[in-house]
Amino acid sequence: MSLIVQKFGGTSLSDDHSRSHVLRHIVREQQAGNGIVVVVSAMGRRGEPYATDSLLELVSSRGKYDLHAREKDLLISCGEVISAAVLCGLLNAQGIASVVLTGGQAGIITNARFGAARIERIVPDAIIQHVAEGRVVIVTGFQGMTEQGDITTLGRGGSDTSATALGAALEASVVDIYTDVDGILTADPRWVSDARPLSVVSYEEICNMAHNGAKVIHPRAVEIAMRASIPVRVRSTFSEGEGTLVTRSEKIRSNGQWSDRTVTGLAHVRGISQIAVGNPQVSADLQSRIFRAMASHGISVDFINVIPTGVHYTVSQPDTELAVQLLRDLGYKPIIRMDCAKVSIIGGGMNEEPGVMAGIVETLTNLGIPILQSADSNTTIWVLIPESELAVAMQALHRTFELHLTYD
Ligand code: ADP
Ligand code: MG
């Protein structure tokens, strides 16, 4: 019997209507003869009663609560427990035998980094037993358990990670990530109105998109699936579409699906500050002093550009004040540009096709949008632009690379 992992996100579980769609997908795959493991997120989004953010708000009054990381994890792990129990009740009422396992009961063992725990191993015996006995197994996403039995959570997007980690441990035939869009789109639909779903992307492409701001699936989840070579599909809870298949790049290339695809998609990150430290403040160890100071204060830096006369790099907006303070403490006078955005142009077929950078520069220059910094790899070109120009830049680049047309 082949085994399928199905993960349902918050909006897919938020009310009776959406849960009826969830049931439909479970029933369809079960009737096709598959063993089913369902991974659930907490119901709904911020503002809705059982969403993770709503649970956090319960203890958010400053000075009134002092909840330690361990107990905070206990609190926020409840969202998934609630949605799993509700779904279990619905399935049983339909005559579909199901059982709920918490992360710990499902054998997901993590380290003790509360709030951002890493999965160390999975002992899936209980899941295998229940599936063999014909039950749909519902696992609470986003959580695990330490060796000592403490409940941990995996950080934002953690249910995606639960799903692919279980898929890998169970050698599932596929991990289906059900969400509120028709798959992985060529760009965030909230920013590019003619973004369209892709039928296939490589692990590397979606990993790049996710690392660069596309929140449709967590990059760690993709990395786990890639390492285990488990296919992932990102698809809609609310339609019958096949969604986007995430698979190995060699497979896509050998199918000829990259033949006319130079750029696969765009992603973006907002709220970035550009920092320049330059002449006449140069000293021999300028770079190492700066980056050591940033690293020792947990500030992650990006777009690092070291030239003989100085250093340019970016930090996220919330880190800016501390970064500037650290630089001043070192005796530098940094120049700061706030409100920047990073646009990433991503494509596994990019390195075979010259002229992508030229297309980007031309598009932005014609619109009078300054490129504040750029960088590139085999499969991605990044440009830093003023955030105020983001929507125009994304729409235009999307058109330049004809991402609004259907190739596949
Ligand atoms: P879930 O609750 O199901 O996990 P998420 O909000 O985490 O859902 O992810 C789905 C959302 O990701 C979509 O509603 C969409 O707004 C956003 N998104 C951003 N970039 C993309 C992209 N390239 N393709 C698809 N969705 C994207
Ligand atoms: Mg998500």
XYZ file of C-alpha atoms and ligand atoms in Angstrom:
436
model
C 0.000 0.000 0.000
C 1.372 3.399 -0.839
C 1.249 6.073 1.781
C 0.379 9.731 1.235
C 1.027 12.612 3.629
C -1.515 15.418 3.304
C -0.844 18.731 5.055
C -3.628 21.261 5.497
C -2.834 24.873 6.367
C -4.757 27.198 8.647
C -7.163 28.644 6.085
C -8.036 25.128 4.926
C -9.292 24.256 8.423
C -10.845 27.522 9.544
C -14.565 26.724 9.175
C -17.082 23.984 8.311
C -17.051 24.901 4.647
C -13.291 24.603 4.252
C -13.172 21.483 6.409
C -15.701 19.841 4.078
C -13.134 20.326 1.289
C -10.447 18.813 3.508
C -12.640 15.741 4.039
C -13.118 15.414 0.299
C -9.359 15.173 -0.344
C -8.854 12.657 2.461
C -11.740 10.465 1.282
C -10.604 10.580 -2.355
C -7.086 9.416 -1.571
C -8.255 6.812 0.887
C -10.738 5.358 -1.577
C -7.903 5.133 -4.100
C -6.322 2.626 -1.701
C -3.660 4.812 -0.058
C -2.663 4.894 3.575
C -3.241 8.459 4.800
C -1.313 10.564 7.275
C -2.797 14.028 7.700
C -0.756 16.880 9.179
C -2.772 19.857 10.403
C -1.952 23.462 11.235
C -3.878 25.538 13.749
C -7.231 26.809 12.474
C -7.442 30.134 10.723
C -5.195 33.167 10.702
C -4.384 36.014 13.106
C -7.549 37.287 14.761
C -9.392 33.981 14.597
C -9.946 32.310 17.978
C -7.684 29.224 17.802
C -4.950 30.532 15.505
C -1.377 30.424 16.827
C -1.200 34.227 16.958
C -4.420 34.366 18.982
C -2.993 31.940 21.536
C 0.114 34.101 21.802
C -2.030 37.181 22.342
C -3.456 35.609 25.487
C -0.148 36.253 27.232
C 1.053 39.290 25.328
C 0.278 42.008 27.921
C 3.609 43.525 28.839
C 4.550 43.129 32.453
C 1.505 41.030 33.220
C 2.845 37.686 31.981
C 6.311 36.236 32.056
C 5.985 32.968 30.198
C 9.162 30.986 29.649
C 9.981 29.445 26.292
C 9.063 25.946 27.421
C 5.584 26.950 28.583
C 5.099 29.223 25.586
C 5.608 26.184 23.369
C 3.075 24.299 25.449
C 0.576 27.112 24.865
C 1.073 27.480 21.115
C 1.106 23.744 20.496
C -2.584 23.742 21.476
C -3.755 25.238 18.170
C -2.825 22.125 16.239
C -4.267 19.852 18.929
C -7.619 21.612 18.590
C -7.792 21.400 14.800
C -6.655 17.755 14.818
C -9.389 16.760 17.280
C -12.060 18.630 15.314
C -11.005 16.963 12.062
C -10.904 13.548 13.765
C -14.487 14.035 14.966
C -15.611 14.945 11.461
C -13.924 11.928 9.869
C -15.317 9.494 12.420
C -18.829 10.867 11.870
C -18.419 10.061 8.174
C -17.537 6.480 9.061
C -13.822 7.001 8.426
C -11.819 5.625 11.332
C -9.210 8.131 12.437
C -6.911 8.808 15.336
C -4.968 11.870 16.506
C -1.300 11.723 17.462
C 0.554 14.698 18.918
C 4.048 15.336 17.575
C 5.536 13.360 20.452
C 3.076 10.487 20.075
C 3.882 10.405 16.365
C 7.541 9.869 17.299
C 8.870 13.291 16.280
C 11.880 13.817 18.539
C 13.446 17.302 18.552
C 16.207 19.137 20.362
C 15.226 21.434 23.229
C 15.393 24.745 21.354
C 11.915 25.862 22.328
C 10.215 27.981 19.684
C 12.585 26.896 16.912
C 13.246 23.234 17.618
C 14.996 20.986 15.104
C 13.757 17.492 14.374
C 16.478 15.048 15.371
C 14.767 11.823 14.423
C 11.377 10.290 13.865
C 10.246 6.947 15.245
C 7.098 6.359 13.219
C 6.067 2.994 14.728
C 2.775 4.244 16.168
C 1.783 5.834 12.849
C 2.641 2.687 10.916
C 0.619 0.567 13.328
C -2.500 2.754 13.037
C -2.268 2.952 9.244
C -1.893 -0.820 9.043
C -5.068 -1.119 11.088
C -6.909 1.036 8.551
C -7.043 4.366 10.356
C -6.406 7.806 8.977
C -3.693 9.177 11.252
C -3.961 12.887 12.045
C -0.706 14.362 13.340
C -0.562 17.791 14.954
C 1.844 19.826 12.839
C 4.439 22.344 14.046
C 5.379 20.357 17.136
C 7.602 17.632 18.481
C 8.900 16.388 21.775
C 12.322 16.327 23.411
C 13.910 13.093 24.663
C 12.801 14.257 28.128
C 9.169 14.526 27.052
C 8.848 18.316 26.796
C 6.629 19.626 23.989
C 8.513 21.805 21.495
C 7.467 23.827 18.463
C 9.330 24.100 15.178
C 8.969 27.813 14.368
C 7.000 29.558 11.608
C 5.976 27.295 8.747
C 6.655 24.350 11.060
C 3.710 22.263 9.861
C 5.245 22.113 6.379
C 8.373 20.726 8.038
C 6.356 18.195 10.043
C 4.744 17.012 6.814
C 7.877 16.484 4.735
C 9.825 15.041 7.690
C 7.046 12.495 8.222
C 6.953 11.884 4.456
C 10.662 11.111 4.531
C 10.456 8.903 7.636
C 7.506 6.956 6.218
C 8.913 6.859 2.664
C 5.617 8.315 1.466
C 4.859 8.259 -2.247
C 4.065 11.991 -2.100
C 3.597 14.848 0.358
C 0.638 17.015 -0.605
C 0.701 20.548 0.837
C -2.863 21.841 0.601
C -3.317 25.586 0.849
C -5.472 28.493 -0.334
C -3.853 29.028 -3.764
C -3.697 26.758 -6.826
C -0.064 25.820 -6.319
C 3.260 27.579 -6.464
C 2.679 30.706 -8.501
C 5.162 32.621 -10.613
C 5.037 35.396 -7.964
C 3.119 36.279 -4.812
C -0.433 36.870 -6.102
C -0.897 39.714 -3.629
C 1.792 41.652 -5.522
C 1.486 40.440 -9.099
C -2.084 40.180 -10.318
C -1.302 37.992 -13.336
C 0.822 35.471 -11.435
C -0.081 31.957 -12.530
C 0.443 28.470 -11.113
C 3.451 26.451 -12.271
C 2.900 22.779 -13.072
C 6.393 21.756 -12.020
C 9.365 23.290 -10.184
C 12.606 21.823 -8.859
C 13.425 21.519 -5.170
C 16.179 24.090 -5.690
C 13.873 26.596 -7.367
C 11.198 26.529 -4.680
C 13.847 26.473 -1.981
C 15.291 29.639 -3.504
C 11.859 31.215 -3.808
C 11.011 30.315 -0.211
C 14.349 31.562 1.163
C 13.751 34.799 -0.716
C 10.336 35.508 0.720
C 7.753 33.275 -1.024
C 5.852 32.090 2.031
C 3.910 29.367 0.249
C 6.085 26.590 1.724
C 8.854 26.657 4.306
C 12.365 26.214 2.849
C 13.376 23.740 5.540
C 10.444 21.542 4.544
C 11.671 21.554 0.948
C 15.236 20.711 1.999
C 14.032 17.681 3.934
C 11.972 16.444 0.970
C 14.887 17.045 -1.393
C 17.313 15.064 0.745
C 14.890 12.132 0.846
C 13.841 12.580 -2.819
C 10.175 12.602 -1.808
C 7.965 14.385 -4.341
C 5.920 17.282 -2.959
C 2.793 18.776 -4.484
C 1.527 22.204 -3.494
C -2.168 22.362 -4.319
C -5.456 23.993 -3.466
C -7.820 22.664 -0.816
C -10.661 24.365 -2.649
C -10.292 22.894 -6.130
C -9.528 19.622 -7.851
C -6.394 20.922 -9.598
C -3.180 18.901 -9.515
C -1.246 21.941 -8.271
C 2.535 22.205 -8.570
C 4.810 19.194 -8.477
C 8.150 19.784 -6.756
C 10.730 17.321 -7.968
C 14.394 16.873 -8.932
C 15.772 19.294 -11.496
C 17.272 16.477 -13.605
C 13.798 15.057 -13.981
C 12.404 18.355 -15.233
C 15.313 18.837 -17.605
C 15.024 15.339 -19.051
C 11.313 15.937 -19.679
C 12.272 19.009 -21.706
C 10.137 21.231 -19.484
C 12.835 23.861 -19.157
C 13.357 24.275 -22.866
C 11.614 27.614 -23.014
C 11.730 28.604 -19.374
C 14.572 30.916 -18.469
C 12.971 32.449 -15.418
C 10.607 30.371 -13.290
C 9.385 32.913 -10.783
C 9.905 36.026 -8.700
C 10.051 36.417 -4.952
C 10.506 39.438 -2.746
C 11.379 40.573 0.764
C 10.416 43.983 2.141
C 11.695 46.003 5.061
C 15.407 45.971 4.337
C 18.012 48.627 5.200
C 21.145 49.163 3.163
C 24.264 50.074 5.098
C 27.370 51.601 3.546
C 30.649 52.010 5.388
C 33.245 53.567 3.159
C 36.189 55.857 2.700
C 37.871 57.498 4.544
C 37.070 55.102 7.367
C 38.837 52.131 5.815
C 41.133 50.130 8.010
C 42.852 46.850 7.230
C 40.434 44.777 9.261
C 37.323 46.812 8.448
C 35.374 43.912 7.013
C 36.153 41.362 9.668
C 35.459 43.818 12.505
C 32.084 44.741 11.026
C 30.881 41.249 10.281
C 32.158 39.878 13.592
C 30.203 42.572 15.422
C 27.023 41.803 13.462
C 27.364 38.043 13.942
C 28.047 38.248 17.661
C 24.786 40.189 18.082
C 22.750 37.767 15.975
C 22.200 40.253 13.140
C 21.966 38.441 9.840
C 23.477 40.290 6.918
C 22.796 39.989 3.215
C 23.922 41.532 -0.069
C 27.467 41.802 1.218
C 29.613 43.754 -1.193
C 33.228 44.272 -0.233
C 35.229 46.656 -2.385
C 38.656 48.218 -1.757
C 37.076 51.432 -0.565
C 34.513 50.031 1.807
C 31.660 47.680 2.538
C 27.990 47.635 1.563
C 25.486 45.234 3.054
C 21.883 44.953 4.137
C 20.084 44.073 7.347
C 16.403 43.732 8.131
C 14.655 46.907 9.269
C 14.188 45.799 12.901
C 17.952 45.126 13.186
C 18.949 48.510 11.768
C 19.169 50.506 14.981
C 21.409 47.968 16.686
C 23.581 47.570 13.560
C 24.136 51.330 13.371
C 24.943 51.505 17.072
C 27.517 48.711 16.737
C 29.151 50.457 13.781
C 29.309 53.762 15.668
C 30.830 51.951 18.655
C 33.542 50.711 16.284
C 34.177 54.299 15.230
C 32.515 54.188 11.806
C 30.003 56.608 10.334
C 27.652 54.386 8.348
C 25.285 55.727 5.707
C 21.855 54.123 5.947
C 19.141 53.759 3.356
C 15.913 52.475 4.897
C 12.834 51.043 3.157
C 14.472 48.874 0.530
C 13.130 45.656 -0.964
C 14.905 42.682 -2.450
C 13.510 41.184 -5.629
C 14.747 37.712 -6.563
C 14.503 36.463 -10.122
C 14.747 32.682 -10.008
C 15.100 29.999 -12.666
C 16.805 26.627 -12.870
C 17.278 27.167 -16.606
C 18.782 30.641 -16.181
C 22.460 29.748 -16.505
C 21.871 28.273 -19.958
C 20.398 31.512 -21.232
C 22.379 34.745 -21.471
C 20.710 38.121 -21.169
C 18.636 37.714 -18.023
C 20.565 40.419 -16.149
C 20.310 42.671 -19.205
C 16.546 42.159 -19.233
C 16.293 43.064 -15.562
C 18.446 46.197 -15.842
C 16.627 47.377 -18.958
C 13.188 46.854 -17.411
C 14.010 48.714 -14.223
C 15.982 51.486 -15.942
C 13.144 52.171 -18.381
C 10.867 52.682 -15.390
C 13.381 54.935 -13.643
C 13.783 52.457 -10.788
C 17.304 52.548 -9.316
C 19.115 49.275 -8.645
C 20.820 49.920 -5.306
C 22.758 46.669 -5.317
C 22.697 43.347 -7.142
C 24.084 39.844 -6.835
C 23.705 36.610 -8.725
C 24.191 32.858 -8.618
C 23.613 30.094 -11.163
C 19.885 30.104 -10.608
C 19.017 33.468 -9.054
C 19.583 37.178 -9.612
C 18.870 39.492 -6.702
C 18.303 43.235 -6.971
C 17.831 45.723 -4.173
C 15.423 48.553 -4.993
C 13.459 51.196 -3.068
C 10.458 49.508 -1.473
C 8.138 52.185 -2.837
C 8.862 50.823 -6.340
C 8.285 47.176 -5.476
C 4.837 46.643 -6.976
C 5.732 48.341 -10.264
C 9.050 46.504 -10.505
C 7.517 43.083 -9.821
C 4.705 43.540 -12.336
C 7.142 44.744 -14.990
C 9.727 41.997 -14.447
C 6.945 39.425 -14.500
C 5.974 40.711 -17.951
C 9.561 40.984 -19.210
C 10.110 37.281 -18.607
C 6.622 36.435 -19.910
C 5.680 34.726 -16.683
C 2.028 35.595 -17.295
C 2.002 33.196 -20.267
C 1.392 29.501 -19.789
C 4.285 27.410 -21.027
C 3.749 24.161 -19.215
P -1.125 27.893 4.750
O -1.894 28.481 5.875
O -1.956 26.961 3.924
O 0.175 27.281 5.169
P 0.352 30.148 3.720
O -0.227 31.491 3.967
O 1.495 29.723 4.576
O -0.821 29.077 3.759
O 0.830 30.033 2.195
C -0.044 30.341 1.134
C 0.099 31.795 0.716
O 1.422 32.044 0.228
C -0.780 32.199 -0.436
O -2.061 32.571 0.001
C -0.016 33.365 -1.088
O -0.542 34.600 -0.699
C 1.397 33.263 -0.510
N 2.428 33.232 -1.549
C 3.543 34.005 -1.594
N 4.287 33.737 -2.672
C 3.649 32.750 -3.359
C 3.932 32.036 -4.557
N 5.024 32.262 -5.297
N 3.051 31.078 -4.935
C 1.948 30.821 -4.198
N 1.624 31.475 -3.072
C 2.462 32.434 -2.641
Mg 2.178 27.994 5.500
